[in-house]
Coordinates of C-alpha atoms in Angstrom, one line a residue:
Chain A
M1337 CA 34.1 4.5 -33.6
Q1338 CA 35.7 1.1 -34.0
E1339 CA 39.2 1.6 -32.7
S1340 CA 41.6 -1.1 -33.7
A1341 CA 42.7 -3.2 -30.8
G1342 CA 46.0 -2.1 -29.3
T1343 CA 48.7 -4.6 -28.8
P1344 CA 48.4 -5.0 -25.0
S1345 CA 44.7 -5.3 -25.0
G1346 CA 44.6 -7.7 -27.9
Q1347 CA 44.1 -10.8 -25.8
W1348 CA 41.8 -9.1 -23.3
L1349 CA 38.1 -8.6 -23.8
L1350 CA 38.0 -6.1 -21.0
D1351 CA 41.1 -4.1 -20.1
V1352 CA 40.6 -1.6 -17.2
Q1353 CA 43.5 0.3 -15.7
G1354 CA 43.2 2.8 -12.9
L1355 CA 39.5 3.1 -12.9
C1356 CA 38.3 5.8 -10.5
T1357 CA 34.7 6.6 -9.8
W1358 CA 34.4 9.6 -7.4
F1359 CA 31.3 11.1 -6.1
H1360 CA 31.7 14.9 -5.5
T1361 CA 29.3 15.5 -2.7
R1362 CA 28.8 18.5 -0.4
R1363 CA 30.5 16.6 2.5
G1364 CA 33.6 15.8 0.4
V1365 CA 34.8 13.5 -2.4
V1366 CA 33.6 9.9 -1.9
K1367 CA 36.2 7.7 -3.7
A1368 CA 33.9 4.7 -4.1
V1369 CA 36.3 3.2 -6.7
D1370 CA 39.8 4.4 -6.5
G1371 CA 42.2 2.9 -9.0
V1372 CA 40.8 -0.5 -9.9
S1373 CA 42.5 -2.5 -12.6
L1374 CA 40.8 -5.5 -14.1
R1375 CA 41.4 -7.7 -17.1
V1376 CA 39.0 -10.3 -18.4
K1377 CA 39.7 -12.7 -21.3
Q1378 CA 37.0 -13.9 -23.7
G1379 CA 34.9 -16.5 -22.0
E1380 CA 36.6 -16.1 -18.7
I1381 CA 34.8 -16.0 -15.4
L1382 CA 36.2 -13.5 -12.9
G1383 CA 35.0 -13.4 -9.4
L1384 CA 35.1 -9.9 -7.9
V1385 CA 35.1 -10.3 -4.1
G1386 CA 34.8 -7.8 -1.3
E1387 CA 32.7 -6.8 1.7
S1388 CA 29.8 -4.3 1.6
G1389 CA 30.9 -0.9 0.7
S1390 CA 34.1 -2.0 -1.0
G1391 CA 33.0 -0.5 -4.3
K1392 CA 32.3 -3.8 -6.2
T1393 CA 28.8 -2.7 -7.4
I1394 CA 30.0 0.8 -8.4
T1395 CA 32.8 -0.9 -10.4
G1396 CA 30.1 -2.8 -12.2
F1397 CA 28.0 0.2 -12.8
S1398 CA 31.1 2.2 -14.0
L1399 CA 31.8 -0.4 -16.6
M1400 CA 28.2 0.0 -17.8
N1401 CA 28.4 3.8 -17.6
L1402 CA 25.4 3.8 -15.3
V1403 CA 26.7 5.7 -12.4
D1404 CA 24.2 8.2 -11.0
Q1405 CA 25.0 11.8 -10.4
P1406 CA 27.2 13.2 -8.9
G1407 CA 29.5 10.3 -9.8
R1408 CA 32.4 10.9 -12.2
I1409 CA 34.2 8.0 -14.0
R1410 CA 37.8 8.3 -15.0
A1411 CA 40.3 5.7 -16.0
D1412 CA 43.8 5.4 -17.4
R1413 CA 42.6 2.8 -19.7
L1414 CA 39.1 1.5 -20.3
H1415 CA 39.0 -0.8 -23.3
F1416 CA 36.3 -3.3 -24.1
D1417 CA 36.3 -5.6 -27.1
G1418 CA 38.9 -3.4 -28.8
R1419 CA 37.1 -0.1 -28.2
D1420 CA 38.0 2.7 -25.9
L1421 CA 34.9 3.1 -23.8
Q1422 CA 35.8 6.6 -22.7
T1423 CA 35.5 8.0 -26.2
L1424 CA 32.1 6.4 -26.9
S1425 CA 29.2 8.8 -27.4
A1426 CA 26.1 8.4 -25.1
N1427 CA 24.2 6.7 -27.9
D1428 CA 27.1 4.3 -28.8
Y1429 CA 27.3 3.4 -25.1
R1430 CA 23.5 2.8 -25.1
A1431 CA 23.9 0.5 -28.1
L1432 CA 26.7 -1.4 -26.3
R1433 CA 24.7 -2.0 -23.1
G1434 CA 22.5 -5.0 -23.3
R1435 CA 24.0 -6.1 -26.6
D1436 CA 27.8 -6.6 -25.9
M1437 CA 27.8 -6.0 -22.2
A1438 CA 24.9 -7.0 -20.0
M1439 CA 24.2 -6.8 -16.3
I1440 CA 22.3 -8.8 -13.8
F1441 CA 21.2 -7.0 -10.6
Q1442 CA 21.1 -8.1 -7.0
D1443 CA 17.4 -7.9 -6.1
P1444 CA 15.2 -9.8 -8.5
M1445 CA 12.1 -8.3 -6.9
M1446 CA 13.1 -4.9 -8.1
T1447 CA 14.8 -5.4 -11.5
L1448 CA 11.7 -6.1 -13.6
N1449 CA 9.3 -3.3 -14.2
P1450 CA 6.1 -4.2 -12.1
T1451 CA 3.7 -2.6 -14.6
L1452 CA 4.9 -4.4 -17.8
R1453 CA 4.5 -8.0 -18.8
V1454 CA 7.6 -10.2 -18.9
E1455 CA 7.0 -10.5 -22.7
T1456 CA 7.1 -6.7 -23.2
Q1457 CA 10.3 -6.4 -21.3
M1458 CA 12.0 -9.2 -23.2
I1459 CA 10.9 -8.2 -26.6
E1460 CA 11.9 -4.6 -26.1
T1461 CA 15.4 -5.7 -25.1
V1462 CA 15.8 -7.6 -28.4
Q1463 CA 14.2 -4.8 -30.5
A1464 CA 16.4 -2.1 -28.9
H1465 CA 19.4 -3.6 -30.6
E1466 CA 18.2 -5.4 -33.8
S1467 CA 15.4 -4.7 -36.2
V1468 CA 13.6 -8.0 -35.9
S1469 CA 9.9 -8.8 -35.9
R1470 CA 8.0 -9.1 -32.6
R1471 CA 7.4 -12.7 -33.5
A1472 CA 11.1 -13.5 -33.9
A1473 CA 12.0 -11.6 -30.7
R1474 CA 9.3 -13.5 -28.9
A1475 CA 10.7 -16.8 -30.2
R1476 CA 14.1 -15.9 -29.1
S1477 CA 12.7 -15.0 -25.6
I1478 CA 11.0 -18.4 -25.3
D1479 CA 14.2 -20.1 -26.3
M1480 CA 16.2 -18.2 -23.8
L1481 CA 13.7 -18.8 -21.0
T1482 CA 14.0 -22.5 -21.7
K1483 CA 17.8 -22.3 -21.5
V1484 CA 17.7 -20.8 -18.0
G1485 CA 15.5 -23.6 -16.8
I1486 CA 12.0 -22.0 -16.8
P1487 CA 9.2 -24.5 -17.3
A1488 CA 6.3 -23.5 -19.6
P1489 CA 8.1 -20.5 -20.9
A1490 CA 5.4 -19.4 -23.3
E1491 CA 2.9 -19.0 -20.4
R1492 CA 5.5 -17.2 -18.2
L1493 CA 5.9 -14.6 -21.0
T1494 CA 2.3 -13.3 -20.6
V1495 CA 2.3 -12.7 -16.9
Y1496 CA 3.5 -9.8 -14.8
P1497 CA 6.6 -10.0 -12.6
H1498 CA 4.6 -10.1 -9.4
H1499 CA 3.1 -13.4 -10.3
L1500 CA 6.5 -15.0 -10.2
S1501 CA 8.8 -16.1 -7.3
G1502 CA 12.1 -14.4 -6.7
G1503 CA 14.1 -17.3 -8.2
M1504 CA 11.9 -17.2 -11.2
R1505 CA 12.3 -13.5 -11.7
Q1506 CA 16.1 -13.7 -11.4
R1507 CA 16.1 -16.5 -14.0
I1508 CA 14.1 -14.1 -16.3
A1509 CA 16.6 -11.3 -15.5
I1510 CA 19.4 -13.7 -16.5
A1511 CA 17.6 -14.7 -19.6
I1512 CA 17.2 -11.0 -20.5
A1513 CA 20.9 -10.4 -20.0
L1514 CA 21.6 -13.4 -22.3
L1515 CA 19.1 -12.4 -25.0
N1516 CA 21.5 -10.6 -27.3
S1517 CA 24.4 -13.0 -26.7
P1518 CA 26.6 -10.5 -25.0
K1519 CA 30.4 -10.9 -24.8
L1520 CA 30.4 -10.0 -21.1
I1521 CA 27.9 -10.2 -18.3
I1522 CA 28.4 -8.3 -15.1
A1523 CA 26.5 -10.2 -12.4
D1524 CA 26.1 -8.1 -9.2
E1525 CA 25.4 -10.6 -6.4
P1526 CA 22.6 -12.1 -8.3
T1527 CA 22.0 -15.0 -5.8
T1528 CA 22.3 -13.1 -2.6
A1529 CA 18.6 -12.4 -2.3
L1530 CA 17.7 -16.0 -3.0
D1531 CA 17.6 -19.1 -0.8
V1532 CA 20.4 -21.5 -0.8
T1533 CA 18.9 -24.2 -3.0
I1534 CA 17.9 -21.8 -5.7
Q1535 CA 21.3 -20.1 -5.3
G1536 CA 23.1 -23.3 -6.2
Q1537 CA 20.9 -24.1 -9.2
I1538 CA 21.3 -20.6 -10.6
L1539 CA 25.0 -20.6 -10.1
Y1540 CA 25.4 -23.8 -11.9
E1541 CA 23.2 -22.7 -14.8
V1542 CA 24.8 -19.4 -15.3
Q1543 CA 28.2 -21.0 -15.4
K1544 CA 27.0 -23.6 -17.9
L1545 CA 25.4 -21.1 -20.2
C1546 CA 28.4 -18.8 -20.1
R1547 CA 30.7 -21.7 -21.0
E1548 CA 28.4 -22.8 -23.8
M1549 CA 28.0 -19.3 -25.3
G1550 CA 31.6 -18.2 -24.7
T1551 CA 30.4 -15.3 -22.6
A1552 CA 32.8 -13.8 -20.2
L1553 CA 31.4 -13.2 -16.7
I1554 CA 32.3 -10.9 -13.9
W1555 CA 30.6 -12.3 -10.8
I1556 CA 30.4 -9.7 -8.0
T1557 CA 29.9 -11.2 -4.6
H1558 CA 30.9 -10.9 -0.9
D1559 CA 30.8 -14.7 -0.6
L1560 CA 34.2 -16.1 -1.4
A1561 CA 32.9 -19.7 -0.9
I1562 CA 30.4 -19.4 -3.7
V1563 CA 32.6 -17.7 -6.2
S1564 CA 35.7 -19.9 -5.7
G1565 CA 33.7 -22.9 -7.1
L1566 CA 32.7 -20.8 -10.1
A1567 CA 35.4 -18.5 -11.1
D1568 CA 38.6 -19.0 -13.1
R1569 CA 40.2 -16.0 -11.5
L1570 CA 39.5 -13.9 -8.4
A1571 CA 40.0 -10.3 -7.7
V1572 CA 39.7 -9.2 -4.1
M1573 CA 38.5 -5.7 -3.6
Y1574 CA 38.9 -3.6 -0.5
A1575 CA 38.0 0.1 0.0
G1576 CA 37.7 0.9 -3.7
R1577 CA 40.9 -1.0 -4.8
I1578 CA 41.9 -4.4 -5.9
V1579 CA 44.2 -5.7 -3.2
E1580 CA 44.9 -9.1 -4.7
T1581 CA 44.2 -10.9 -7.9
A1582 CA 45.2 -14.5 -9.0
P1583 CA 43.8 -17.6 -10.5
T1584 CA 41.2 -19.2 -8.1
A1585 CA 43.4 -22.2 -7.2
E1586 CA 46.3 -19.9 -6.4
I1587 CA 44.2 -17.8 -4.1
V1588 CA 42.9 -20.8 -2.2
R1589 CA 46.4 -22.4 -2.0
G1590 CA 48.5 -19.3 -1.3
A1591 CA 46.8 -16.0 -0.8
Q1592 CA 49.4 -13.2 -0.1
H1593 CA 47.3 -10.4 1.2
A1594 CA 46.3 -10.2 4.9
Y1595 CA 42.8 -9.2 3.9
T1596 CA 42.4 -12.3 1.6
H1597 CA 43.7 -14.5 4.4
G1598 CA 40.9 -13.0 6.6
L1599 CA 38.3 -13.7 4.0
M1600 CA 39.5 -17.3 3.5
A1601 CA 39.6 -17.9 7.2
S1602 CA 36.0 -16.8 7.7
I1603 CA 34.7 -19.4 5.4
P1604 CA 33.1 -22.2 7.5
T1605 CA 34.6 -25.6 6.7
F1606 CA 34.5 -29.1 8.3
D1607 CA 37.6 -28.3 10.3
T1608 CA 36.1 -25.2 11.9
R1609 CA 32.9 -27.1 12.9
G1610 CA 31.9 -26.3 16.5
K1611 CA 34.6 -23.7 16.8
K1612 CA 34.2 -19.9 16.7
L1613 CA 34.6 -18.6 13.2
F1614 CA 37.4 -16.2 12.3
Q1615 CA 36.4 -12.6 12.0
I1616 CA 38.3 -9.7 10.5
P1617 CA 38.4 -7.1 13.3
G1618 CA 36.7 -3.7 12.7
S1619 CA 34.8 -2.6 9.6
T1620 CA 35.3 -1.0 6.2
P1621 CA 36.6 2.6 6.7
S1622 CA 34.2 5.4 5.7
P1623 CA 34.9 6.5 2.1
L1624 CA 34.9 10.1 3.3
N1625 CA 37.6 9.3 5.9
M1626 CA 40.0 6.9 4.2
P1627 CA 43.2 6.1 6.1
K1628 CA 46.4 7.2 4.4
G1629 CA 48.5 4.7 2.6
C1630 CA 47.2 1.1 2.7
P1631 CA 43.4 1.4 3.5
F1632 CA 43.5 -2.0 5.3
R1633 CA 46.3 -1.1 7.8
T1634 CA 43.9 -0.1 10.6
R1635 CA 42.5 -3.7 10.7
C1636 CA 45.6 -5.6 9.7
Y1637 CA 47.6 -7.9 12.0
R1638 CA 50.7 -7.3 10.0
A1639 CA 50.6 -3.5 9.8
T1640 CA 53.8 -1.6 10.5
P1641 CA 54.6 2.1 10.2
Q1642 CA 55.6 1.5 6.6
C1643 CA 52.0 0.9 5.7
I1644 CA 51.3 4.7 6.0
E1645 CA 52.9 4.8 2.5
E1646 CA 50.8 3.6 -0.5
P1647 CA 51.6 0.0 -1.2
V1648 CA 52.7 -0.9 -4.7
F1649 CA 50.8 -3.5 -6.8
E1650 CA 53.2 -6.2 -7.7
E1651 CA 53.2 -9.5 -9.5
V1652 CA 54.5 -12.2 -7.2
A1653 CA 53.8 -14.9 -9.7
P1654 CA 52.4 -15.0 -13.3
A1655 CA 48.9 -13.5 -13.2
H1656 CA 49.1 -13.2 -9.4
G1657 CA 49.3 -9.6 -8.2
V1658 CA 49.2 -8.2 -4.6
S1659 CA 49.2 -4.8 -3.2
C1660 CA 50.8 -5.1 0.2
W1661 CA 54.1 -4.2 2.0
H1662 CA 54.0 -7.4 4.0
R1663 CA 52.7 -9.9 1.6
G1664 CA 53.2 -13.5 2.2
V1665 CA 51.4 -16.8 2.6
E1666 CA 49.7 -17.1 6.0
A1667 CA 51.9 -18.5 8.7
Chain B
M747 CA -25.9 13.7 2.3
S748 CA -29.4 14.4 1.0
A749 CA -30.6 15.0 4.6
L750 CA -27.7 17.3 5.3
V751 CA -28.3 19.5 2.2
F752 CA -32.0 19.5 2.8
A753 CA -31.8 20.6 6.4
A754 CA -29.1 23.2 5.8
L755 CA -31.1 24.8 3.0
Y756 CA -34.4 24.8 4.9
M757 CA -32.8 26.6 7.8
I758 CA -31.8 29.7 5.8
G759 CA -34.3 32.2 4.6
D760 CA -37.8 31.9 3.5
P761 CA -38.3 31.6 -0.3
V762 CA -41.8 32.8 -0.1
L763 CA -40.5 36.3 0.6
M764 CA -38.6 36.1 -2.7
L765 CA -41.4 34.6 -4.6
A766 CA -44.3 36.8 -3.6
S767 CA -44.4 40.4 -4.7
P768 CA -43.6 43.0 -2.0
E769 CA -47.2 44.2 -2.1
A770 CA -48.7 40.8 -1.5
G771 CA -50.7 40.3 1.6
D772 CA -50.5 37.6 4.3
A773 CA -53.3 35.6 2.6
E774 CA -51.4 35.5 -0.7
R775 CA -48.2 34.5 0.9
E776 CA -50.1 31.7 2.7
L777 CA -51.4 30.5 -0.6
I778 CA -48.0 30.4 -2.2
R779 CA -46.7 28.5 0.9
Q780 CA -49.4 25.9 0.6
S781 CA -49.0 25.5 -3.2
F782 CA -45.3 24.6 -2.7
G783 CA -46.0 22.4 0.4
L784 CA -43.9 24.7 2.5
D785 CA -46.5 24.8 5.3
L786 CA -45.9 21.2 6.3
P787 CA -43.4 20.3 9.1
L788 CA -39.9 19.9 8.0
W789 CA -39.8 16.1 8.4
R790 CA -42.8 15.6 6.2
Q791 CA -41.3 17.9 3.5
Y792 CA -38.2 15.8 3.7
L793 CA -40.1 12.5 3.3
I794 CA -42.1 13.8 0.4
F795 CA -38.8 15.0 -1.2
L796 CA -37.2 11.6 -0.7
N797 CA -40.2 9.8 -2.1
K798 CA -40.1 12.0 -5.2
V799 CA -36.4 11.8 -5.8
F800 CA -35.7 8.1 -5.2
V801 CA -39.0 6.6 -6.3
H802 CA -40.0 8.9 -9.2
L803 CA -36.6 10.5 -9.9
D804 CA -38.3 13.8 -9.6
F805 CA -36.2 16.6 -8.1
G806 CA -39.1 19.1 -8.1
K807 CA -39.6 22.3 -10.0
S808 CA -37.7 25.5 -9.8
F809 CA -39.5 28.0 -7.6
L810 CA -38.5 30.7 -10.0
T811 CA -39.2 29.4 -13.5
G812 CA -41.5 26.5 -12.7
E813 CA -39.4 24.3 -14.9
P814 CA -38.1 20.9 -13.6
A815 CA -34.9 21.6 -11.6
I816 CA -33.1 18.7 -13.1
G817 CA -33.8 19.9 -16.6
L818 CA -32.4 23.3 -15.8
I819 CA -29.2 21.8 -14.6
L820 CA -28.8 19.3 -17.4
D821 CA -29.2 22.1 -19.9
R822 CA -26.2 23.9 -18.3
M823 CA -24.1 20.8 -17.9
P824 CA -22.4 20.5 -21.3
A825 CA -21.0 24.1 -20.9
T826 CA -19.4 23.2 -17.6
L827 CA -18.4 19.8 -18.8
E828 CA -16.5 21.2 -21.8
L829 CA -14.9 23.9 -19.6
A830 CA -13.7 21.4 -17.0
T831 CA -12.6 18.8 -19.5
A832 CA -10.6 21.2 -21.6
A833 CA -9.0 22.7 -18.5
M834 CA -7.9 19.4 -17.1
L835 CA -6.7 18.2 -20.4
F836 CA -4.5 21.2 -20.7
A837 CA -3.3 20.9 -17.1
V838 CA -2.3 17.2 -17.7
L839 CA -0.8 17.7 -21.1
I840 CA 1.4 20.6 -19.9
G841 CA 1.9 19.5 -16.3
V842 CA 3.1 16.0 -16.8
P843 CA 6.0 16.7 -19.2
L844 CA 7.0 19.7 -17.1
G845 CA 6.9 17.6 -13.9
I846 CA 9.0 14.8 -15.4
Y847 CA 11.5 17.4 -16.6
A848 CA 11.7 19.0 -13.1
G849 CA 12.0 15.5 -11.6
L850 CA 14.8 14.5 -14.0
K851 CA 17.0 17.5 -13.5
P852 CA 16.0 18.9 -10.1
E853 CA 19.0 21.1 -9.8
S854 CA 18.8 22.8 -13.2
F855 CA 17.6 26.4 -13.7
G856 CA 14.7 25.3 -15.8
A857 CA 13.4 22.9 -13.1
R858 CA 13.7 25.6 -10.4
S859 CA 11.8 28.0 -12.6
V860 CA 9.1 25.5 -13.1
M861 CA 8.7 24.8 -9.4
T862 CA 8.7 28.5 -8.5
G863 CA 6.0 29.0 -11.2
S864 CA 4.0 26.2 -9.8
V865 CA 3.9 27.8 -6.3
L866 CA 2.5 31.0 -7.9
G867 CA 0.1 28.9 -10.0
F868 CA -1.7 27.4 -7.0
S869 CA -1.3 30.3 -4.7
L870 CA -2.9 33.0 -6.8
P871 CA -6.6 33.1 -6.2
N872 CA -8.7 31.9 -9.1
F873 CA -10.9 35.0 -9.5
W874 CA -7.8 37.3 -9.6
V875 CA -6.1 35.2 -12.3
G876 CA -9.4 35.4 -14.3
L877 CA -9.7 39.1 -13.9
M878 CA -6.1 39.6 -14.9
L879 CA -6.5 37.5 -18.0
I880 CA -9.6 39.5 -18.9
M881 CA -7.7 42.7 -18.4
V882 CA -4.8 41.7 -20.6
F883 CA -6.3 39.6 -23.4
A884 CA -9.8 41.1 -23.6
V885 CA -9.5 44.7 -22.5
F886 CA -6.1 45.7 -23.6
L887 CA -5.4 43.3 -26.5
H888 CA -8.9 42.7 -27.7
W889 CA -7.9 39.1 -28.6
M890 CA -10.7 37.4 -26.8
P891 CA -14.1 38.3 -25.5
A892 CA -14.3 39.1 -21.8
G893 CA -17.1 36.6 -21.1
G894 CA -19.9 34.6 -22.2
R895 CA -19.9 31.5 -24.4
G896 CA -19.3 31.4 -28.1
P897 CA -21.6 29.9 -30.7
V898 CA -22.7 26.4 -30.0
Q899 CA -23.4 23.3 -32.2
A900 CA -26.1 21.0 -31.1
F901 CA -25.5 17.3 -30.9
G902 CA -29.0 16.1 -30.1
P903 CA -29.8 17.7 -26.7
I904 CA -26.1 18.4 -26.0
Q905 CA -24.7 21.8 -27.1
L906 CA -21.0 22.2 -27.4
S907 CA -18.9 25.2 -28.4
I908 CA -15.5 23.4 -28.8
F909 CA -15.9 22.7 -32.5
S910 CA -15.6 26.2 -33.8
W911 CA -12.8 28.8 -33.6
A912 CA -15.2 31.4 -32.2
G913 CA -16.2 28.9 -29.5
W914 CA -12.6 28.4 -28.5
R915 CA -12.0 32.1 -28.4
S916 CA -14.5 32.4 -25.6
L917 CA -13.4 29.2 -24.0
I918 CA -9.7 29.8 -23.8
L919 CA -9.6 32.4 -21.0
P920 CA -11.8 30.5 -18.5
V921 CA -10.0 27.3 -19.4
A922 CA -6.6 29.0 -18.8
T923 CA -7.8 30.4 -15.5
I924 CA -8.6 26.9 -14.2
A925 CA -5.7 25.2 -15.9
V926 CA -3.1 27.4 -14.3
A927 CA -3.9 26.2 -10.8
K928 CA -4.5 22.6 -11.8
C929 CA -1.4 22.4 -13.9
A930 CA 0.7 23.7 -11.0
L931 CA -0.6 20.8 -8.8
I932 CA 0.0 18.2 -11.5
V933 CA 3.6 19.5 -12.0
R934 CA 4.3 18.9 -8.3
V935 CA 2.7 15.5 -8.1
T936 CA 4.5 14.4 -11.3
R937 CA 7.8 15.7 -10.1
A938 CA 7.5 13.9 -6.7
A939 CA 6.5 10.7 -8.4
T940 CA 9.4 10.9 -10.9
R941 CA 11.9 11.6 -8.2
E942 CA 10.6 8.5 -6.3
C943 CA 10.6 6.3 -9.3
L944 CA 13.9 7.2 -10.9
P945 CA 16.3 5.5 -8.4
Q946 CA 14.4 2.2 -8.7
D947 CA 16.3 -0.8 -9.9
Y948 CA 13.9 -1.4 -12.8
I949 CA 14.8 2.0 -14.3
K950 CA 18.5 1.2 -14.1
F951 CA 17.9 -2.2 -15.4
A952 CA 16.0 -0.7 -18.4
R953 CA 19.0 1.4 -19.1
A954 CA 21.4 -1.5 -18.6
R955 CA 19.4 -3.3 -21.3
G956 CA 20.3 -0.5 -23.8
L957 CA 16.8 0.8 -24.2
S958 CA 16.5 4.3 -25.6
E959 CA 16.0 7.1 -23.2
A960 CA 12.6 7.8 -24.8
R961 CA 11.5 4.3 -24.0
V962 CA 12.9 4.4 -20.5
L963 CA 11.1 7.6 -19.7
G964 CA 8.1 7.2 -21.9
V965 CA 7.1 3.7 -21.0
H966 CA 9.0 2.5 -17.9
L967 CA 8.9 5.7 -15.9
L968 CA 5.6 7.0 -17.1
K969 CA 3.6 3.8 -16.5
N970 CA 4.8 3.8 -12.9
I971 CA 4.2 7.5 -12.1
L972 CA 0.7 7.6 -13.7
I973 CA -1.0 6.2 -10.6
P974 CA -0.6 9.3 -8.4
I975 CA -1.1 11.5 -11.4
V976 CA -4.4 9.9 -12.3
T977 CA -5.5 10.0 -8.6
V978 CA -4.9 13.8 -8.4
A979 CA -6.2 14.5 -11.8
G980 CA -9.4 12.6 -11.1
L981 CA -10.1 14.4 -7.9
E982 CA -9.3 17.8 -9.4
Y983 CA -11.5 17.1 -12.4
G984 CA -14.4 16.4 -10.0
Q985 CA -13.6 19.6 -8.2
V986 CA -13.5 21.7 -11.3
F987 CA -16.7 20.2 -12.7
A988 CA -18.7 20.5 -9.5
F989 CA -17.4 23.8 -8.2
A990 CA -16.4 26.0 -11.2
V991 CA -18.5 28.6 -9.5
V992 CA -15.9 31.3 -9.2
T993 CA -14.5 31.0 -12.8
E994 CA -18.0 30.8 -14.3
S995 CA -19.1 33.9 -12.4
V996 CA -16.0 35.9 -13.5
F997 CA -16.5 35.0 -17.1
S998 CA -20.3 34.8 -16.9
W999 CA -20.0 31.3 -18.4
P1000 CA -23.5 29.8 -18.6
G1001 CA -22.6 26.6 -16.8
M1002 CA -23.8 24.8 -13.8
G1003 CA -21.7 26.8 -11.4
K1004 CA -23.3 30.0 -12.5
L1005 CA -26.7 28.4 -12.1
L1006 CA -25.8 27.3 -8.6
I1007 CA -24.8 30.7 -7.4
D1008 CA -27.8 32.3 -9.0
S1009 CA -30.1 29.8 -7.3
I1010 CA -28.5 30.2 -3.9
I1011 CA -29.1 33.9 -4.2
T1012 CA -32.8 33.5 -5.1
L1013 CA -33.2 30.7 -2.6
D1014 CA -34.4 28.4 -5.3
R1015 CA -34.2 25.3 -3.1
P1016 CA -35.1 22.5 -5.6
V1017 CA -32.4 23.6 -8.0
V1018 CA -29.7 23.7 -5.3
V1019 CA -30.7 20.4 -3.9
A1020 CA -30.9 18.7 -7.2
Y1021 CA -27.5 20.3 -8.1
L1022 CA -25.8 19.0 -5.1
I1023 CA -27.2 15.5 -5.4
L1024 CA -26.2 15.3 -9.0
T1025 CA -22.7 16.4 -8.0
V1026 CA -22.5 13.6 -5.4
V1027 CA -23.5 11.1 -8.1
F1028 CA -21.0 12.5 -10.5
L1029 CA -18.2 12.5 -8.0
S1030 CA -19.0 8.9 -7.0
L1031 CA -19.0 7.8 -10.6
L1032 CA -15.7 9.6 -11.2
N1033 CA -14.0 7.8 -8.3
L1034 CA -15.3 4.5 -9.7
V1035 CA -13.7 5.4 -13.1
V1036 CA -10.4 6.3 -11.4
D1037 CA -10.4 3.0 -9.6
V1038 CA -11.0 1.1 -12.9
I1039 CA -8.1 3.1 -14.4
Y1040 CA -5.9 1.9 -11.5
T1041 CA -6.4 -1.7 -12.4
I1042 CA -5.5 -1.0 -16.0
L1043 CA -2.3 0.9 -15.0
D1044 CA -1.1 -1.3 -12.2
P1045 CA -1.6 -5.0 -12.7
R1046 CA -0.8 -5.6 -9.0
V1047 CA -4.0 -3.8 -8.0
Q1048 CA -6.0 -6.3 -10.0
S1049 CA -4.5 -9.4 -8.5
K1050 CA -4.8 -8.0 -5.0
A1051 CA -8.5 -7.5 -5.6
R1052 CA -8.9 -11.0 -6.9
A1053 CA -7.0 -12.6 -4.1

């Protein structure tokens, strides 16, 4: 079960190469994730950015092996913490989920079971992975609720989710994710459903906790502005692929892919005040009808006939990769 | 309700014709009529009836036996109660797991067979299922008796047959007859609820936390699908209890349904009226119990009620 860490993935906590998650439906194959490669170091925060339908969420679920039927996961390499995830049995994967790799969902109103007390849901999460007493599990839950900034945690434990606000529920979901001190947390737009003030607080707290506990974080979002203040590195996703990845500062300073330019330009700043905000023309292509070659070429201002051919993912600088025929810093 | 039942019953037939012997003359008939108060106008009969029922809790005496109607019914109640309870218990215990299975793997061969079977289950008429069971298990195989109730044990005034093997032998065929139809219904309700509940985020989140499949299904799923199941099971239980007429007739089970059908045939008005009123009371109580169970199952119901 415990495979020794191969040389290339030695420094990586998560090493994913060529991840494909395809849904075989009656209308055709939906390639929701089509060749994603991601690497995350211990304690690193990676921002996974892309618009709706780009496959970010499915990428997260694929890593957790929680893709619904008829989804199929395949990868050239899928290593986590020195183990090959593709060889894990269903039960080993279950033991991994929630202990080494946890996930936070988008909508806090739906993630907690409405018919069970907060207490029940926290304690069962601890007891699923360790044989500890209820009392010890409860103490750990209170401790974790305190850490995520919930006042009067002992009282919160005994209530049902519907007694709590959205922000409070999301904090509880985060506390649950942190309960077993995982090595990696996948956060799927956890602040999208919350108002801006709560968003800021939660963002700050999650970042702080991950730094403290040395937990790596994949923060999935469509909001580049939010994640650029949080992440060490960004990966920009489009139509099921990573089109550009680089350290955050490098993306902000010199993004190479036309899509990343578009995303950067659509962030409101003081300079754009009063002016019309930039908008990437068109919308994400249907996954059933993906353009040949570069999937972005139909919306790209740099597109040429060459883009019919599949672009190659190349490193332009250390740790900065782009998949584009016409890459370059914006003129 | 009481007025409706009362009026409907008094419009059909004249019980005096049933009570008096065929040779009786007009004078004798008139005497009988007066002794039962049947000569009074309908509205006076109704008021007297209301006064007796609601002030003195007296449902009158059976025309046929002269015993209090309510006593006749209460005597028969345990038989029907054990029949209905056993049937619903089987229906739920078999129907819920089958329904969850069919909801989890809707495309599988097993799930399709279950669903096809359930269509048969509630389409086949009750009396036919009963007769077939009698034919196979009683007539051909001689495993079970074809009808009647087994030996009973008395618990105070209540007599039950479920505590002996011989009792169960008589019980099993009528129970199966009712359970087949009810089970089919519960399977469909459970399957629909499961299909609705499975894609919810909290199920996925439960899996993302690494909970065992048994816990995800047995606690997280089950607690959420129980509400529609309890609703249907409660309603159906009331149905079985109040109107087990067909099954009880087929198996000559000495329950309330059999009594009802006999009383209707002999125009024994007080028994029929008392029966129907008791049924109304029972169904109302049952609905109350179901509502109480809701608040236990779903904490959201409780806070809405308080708010």
